[in-house]
Each structure stands twice: as structure tokens, then as C-alpha cells.
CSV table of C-alpha atoms in Angstrom, one decimal:
chain,number,residue,atom,x,y,z
X,1,MET,CA,71.2,33.7,-17.1
X,2,THR,CA,70.9,34.5,-13.4
X,3,ASP,CA,67.1,34.3,-13.5
X,4,LYS,CA,67.2,30.8,-15.0
X,5,TRP,CA,69.5,29.6,-12.3
X,6,GLN,CA,67.4,31.2,-9.6
X,7,THR,CA,64.4,29.4,-11.1
X,8,SER,CA,66.3,26.1,-10.9
X,9,ARG,CA,67.1,26.7,-7.3
X,10,ASP,CA,63.5,27.5,-6.5
X,11,LEU,CA,62.3,24.2,-8.2
X,12,LEU,CA,64.9,22.3,-6.2
X,13,GLN,CA,63.7,23.9,-3.0
X,14,ARG,CA,60.1,22.9,-3.9
X,15,ALA,CA,61.3,19.3,-4.4
X,16,ARG,CA,63.0,19.3,-1.0
X,17,GLN,CA,59.8,20.6,0.6
X,18,SER,CA,57.8,17.9,-1.0
X,19,LEU,CA,60.3,15.3,0.3
X,20,ALA,CA,59.8,16.7,3.8
X,21,GLY,CA,56.1,16.1,3.6
X,22,GLY,CA,56.7,12.6,2.2
X,23,VAL,CA,58.8,11.6,5.2
X,24,SER,CA,55.7,11.2,7.3
X,25,SER,CA,53.8,9.0,4.7
X,26,PRO,CA,55.0,5.6,6.0
X,27,PHE,CA,54.0,6.5,9.5
X,28,ARG,CA,50.3,7.1,8.5
X,29,ALA,CA,49.8,3.4,8.3
X,30,LEU,CA,52.3,2.0,10.8
X,31,ALA,CA,51.9,4.3,13.8
X,32,PRO,CA,48.2,3.6,14.5
X,33,VAL,CA,48.7,-0.1,14.3
X,34,ALA,CA,51.6,0.1,16.7
X,35,ALA,CA,49.6,2.5,18.9
X,36,GLY,CA,46.8,0.0,19.1
X,37,PHE,CA,49.1,-2.8,20.3
X,38,ALA,CA,50.6,-0.4,22.8
X,39,ALA,CA,47.2,0.6,24.1
X,40,ASP,CA,46.2,-3.0,24.4
X,41,ARG,CA,49.3,-3.8,26.3
X,42,TRP,CA,49.3,-0.9,28.7
X,43,SER,CA,46.4,1.5,28.3
X,44,SER,CA,45.0,4.1,25.9
X,45,ARG,CA,45.7,6.9,28.4
X,46,ARG,CA,49.3,5.9,28.9
X,47,THR,CA,49.8,5.6,25.1
X,48,VAL,CA,48.3,9.1,24.5
X,49,VAL,CA,50.2,10.7,27.3
X,50,THR,CA,53.5,9.2,26.1
X,51,ALA,CA,52.8,10.3,22.5
X,52,PHE,CA,52.1,13.9,23.7
X,53,TRP,CA,55.4,13.9,25.6
X,54,VAL,CA,57.2,12.7,22.6
X,55,LEU,CA,55.5,15.2,20.3
X,56,GLY,CA,56.3,18.1,22.8
X,57,GLY,CA,59.9,17.0,23.1
X,58,SER,CA,60.3,16.9,19.3
X,59,PHE,CA,58.9,20.4,19.0
X,60,VAL,CA,61.4,21.6,21.6
X,61,VAL,CA,64.2,20.1,19.6
X,62,LEU,CA,62.9,21.6,16.4
X,63,THR,CA,62.6,25.1,17.8
X,64,SER,CA,66.0,25.0,19.6
X,65,MET,CA,68.2,23.4,17.0
X,66,PRO,CA,70.6,25.4,14.9
X,67,THR,CA,69.7,26.0,11.2
X,68,THR,CA,72.9,24.7,9.6
X,69,ALA,CA,73.3,22.0,7.0
X,70,ALA,CA,75.4,20.0,9.4
X,71,VAL,CA,72.4,19.0,11.5
X,72,ILE,CA,70.0,18.2,8.6
X,73,TRP,CA,69.9,14.6,9.9
X,74,LEU,CA,68.5,15.9,13.2
X,75,LEU,CA,65.8,17.8,11.4
X,76,TRP,CA,64.7,14.7,9.4
X,77,THR,CA,64.9,12.5,12.5
X,78,THR,CA,62.9,14.9,14.6
X,79,THR,CA,60.3,15.4,11.9
X,80,GLY,CA,59.9,11.7,11.6
X,81,ILE,CA,59.5,11.3,15.4
X,82,ALA,CA,56.9,14.1,15.4
X,83,ALA,CA,55.0,12.4,12.6
X,84,LEU,CA,55.1,9.1,14.4
X,85,ALA,CA,53.7,10.8,17.6
X,86,VAL,CA,50.9,12.6,15.7
X,87,PHE,CA,49.7,9.4,13.9
X,88,THR,CA,50.0,7.5,17.1
X,89,LEU,CA,47.6,10.0,18.7
X,90,ARG,CA,45.2,9.8,15.8
X,91,GLY,CA,45.1,6.0,16.1
X,92,VAL,CA,44.3,5.9,19.8
X,93,TYR,CA,42.5,9.0,21.1
X,94,TYR,CA,39.0,7.6,20.4
X,95,ALA,CA,39.8,4.6,22.6
X,96,LEU,CA,39.9,6.9,25.6
X,97,LEU,CA,36.1,7.0,25.5
X,98,GLU,CA,36.0,3.4,26.8
X,99,GLU,CA,38.4,4.2,29.6
X,100,THR,CA,36.4,7.2,30.7
X,101,ARG,CA,33.3,5.1,30.9
X,102,ILE,CA,31.1,7.4,28.8
X,103,PRO,CA,27.6,5.9,28.5
X,104,LYS,CA,27.0,4.2,25.2
X,105,HIS,CA,24.1,6.5,24.4
X,106,LEU,CA,26.4,9.5,24.6
X,107,THR,CA,29.3,8.1,22.6
X,108,GLY,CA,28.2,9.6,19.3
X,109,ALA,CA,27.8,13.1,20.8
X,110,SER,CA,31.2,12.7,22.5
X,111,ILE,CA,32.9,11.8,19.2
X,112,ALA,CA,31.2,14.8,17.5
X,113,VAL,CA,32.5,17.2,20.2
X,114,ILE,CA,36.0,15.7,20.0
X,115,ALA,CA,36.1,15.8,16.2
X,116,PHE,CA,34.8,19.4,16.2
X,117,VAL,CA,37.5,20.5,18.7
X,118,GLY,CA,40.2,18.4,17.0
X,119,TYR,CA,39.5,19.5,13.4
X,120,THR,CA,38.7,23.2,14.0
X,121,PRO,CA,42.4,24.2,13.5
X,122,GLU,CA,42.4,22.7,10.0
X,123,VAL,CA,39.5,25.0,9.0
X,124,PHE,CA,41.6,28.1,9.8
X,125,PHE,CA,45.0,26.8,8.7
X,126,GLY,CA,44.5,27.4,4.9
X,127,PRO,CA,43.4,31.1,5.2
X,128,VAL,CA,45.9,31.9,7.9
X,129,SER,CA,48.9,30.4,6.1
X,130,GLY,CA,47.7,32.0,2.9
X,131,ARG,CA,47.8,35.4,4.5
X,132,ILE,CA,51.2,34.8,5.9
X,133,LEU,CA,52.5,33.7,2.5
X,134,ASP,CA,50.8,36.7,0.8
X,135,ALA,CA,52.6,39.1,3.2
X,136,ASP,CA,56.0,37.6,2.4
X,137,PRO,CA,57.8,39.2,-0.6
X,138,CYS,CA,59.8,36.0,-1.1
X,139,ALA,CA,56.7,34.0,-1.5
X,140,ARG,CA,55.5,36.3,-4.3
X,141,ARG,CA,58.7,35.5,-6.2
X,142,ASP,CA,58.1,31.8,-5.6
X,143,GLN,CA,54.5,32.1,-7.0
X,144,GLN,CA,56.0,33.7,-10.2
X,145,VAL,CA,58.2,30.7,-10.9
X,146,GLY,CA,55.4,28.6,-12.5
X,147,GLN,CA,54.4,31.5,-14.8
């Protein structure tokens, strides 16, 4: 009977983790539009710098907050703010090319270099996180839930 309850708790934990990923979904569409308006009103550089500061501040809060159920609202709020900052950056960082006055004939090469540097971490994230999960005995138990 204990195993069945443990499996139910694992499934509930998976559902909570999925909800955490879903928190950022509305920001995917709204943040770049708001960032575009902010960049038009002030500048792309100022918008990007502000988003980086907000993102850094949210990471400081996430790493220094206590891990108790009483502050779960702070976790959700900070995660939402970090998602907002990330999607703001994604919506504006190519606009910096205009402000830096890169010649038009080098714009394509510049975007290629920016994309290469920006997306390189995504290439390694899967294998690195897979190795971390494989090394964790709790993750092995979680993998056996679906079997």
C-alpha cells in the first residue's frame, strides 16, 4: 500500500513541476510586445540593461529564499518575474544592432554570431541535465513510476 501512495505523491509532484513550467507561458507572447513598446519609448539598450538587472535580481531572490511552504507565493512571483525578463530580452536584443550602427551588409553575419553564442547553452543543456539526473538515485525512482 505504501508504494501506491508513494506513486501518487510522485505523480502529484510531476503535475506541480509542469505547472511551474506553465507559469511562463503567458509571458512568451506579452513580454516581447511590451519590450518593443519600451524600446521605442526609451531605447533598446536601456530596455535590455533593465531586463538583465531584473533577471539578476530575481535569481538572487531565488537562491537566497528559504525553502518552506510559507513562501511558495514568493517562488511563483519570482519565477514569473524571471520569465518576464527572459522573454523581454528575447524580444529586444536584435534591435541593439541598429543602435550599434552595424553596417547593413554585416547584419546577417552579426545575427549568426549572436544566435550561435545565445543558443549554444541549449545544445549542452540536455546532455548535462541528463547526466545530473542519472547520477541522482531519487531520479531513478522517479523514472520507474511510469513502468
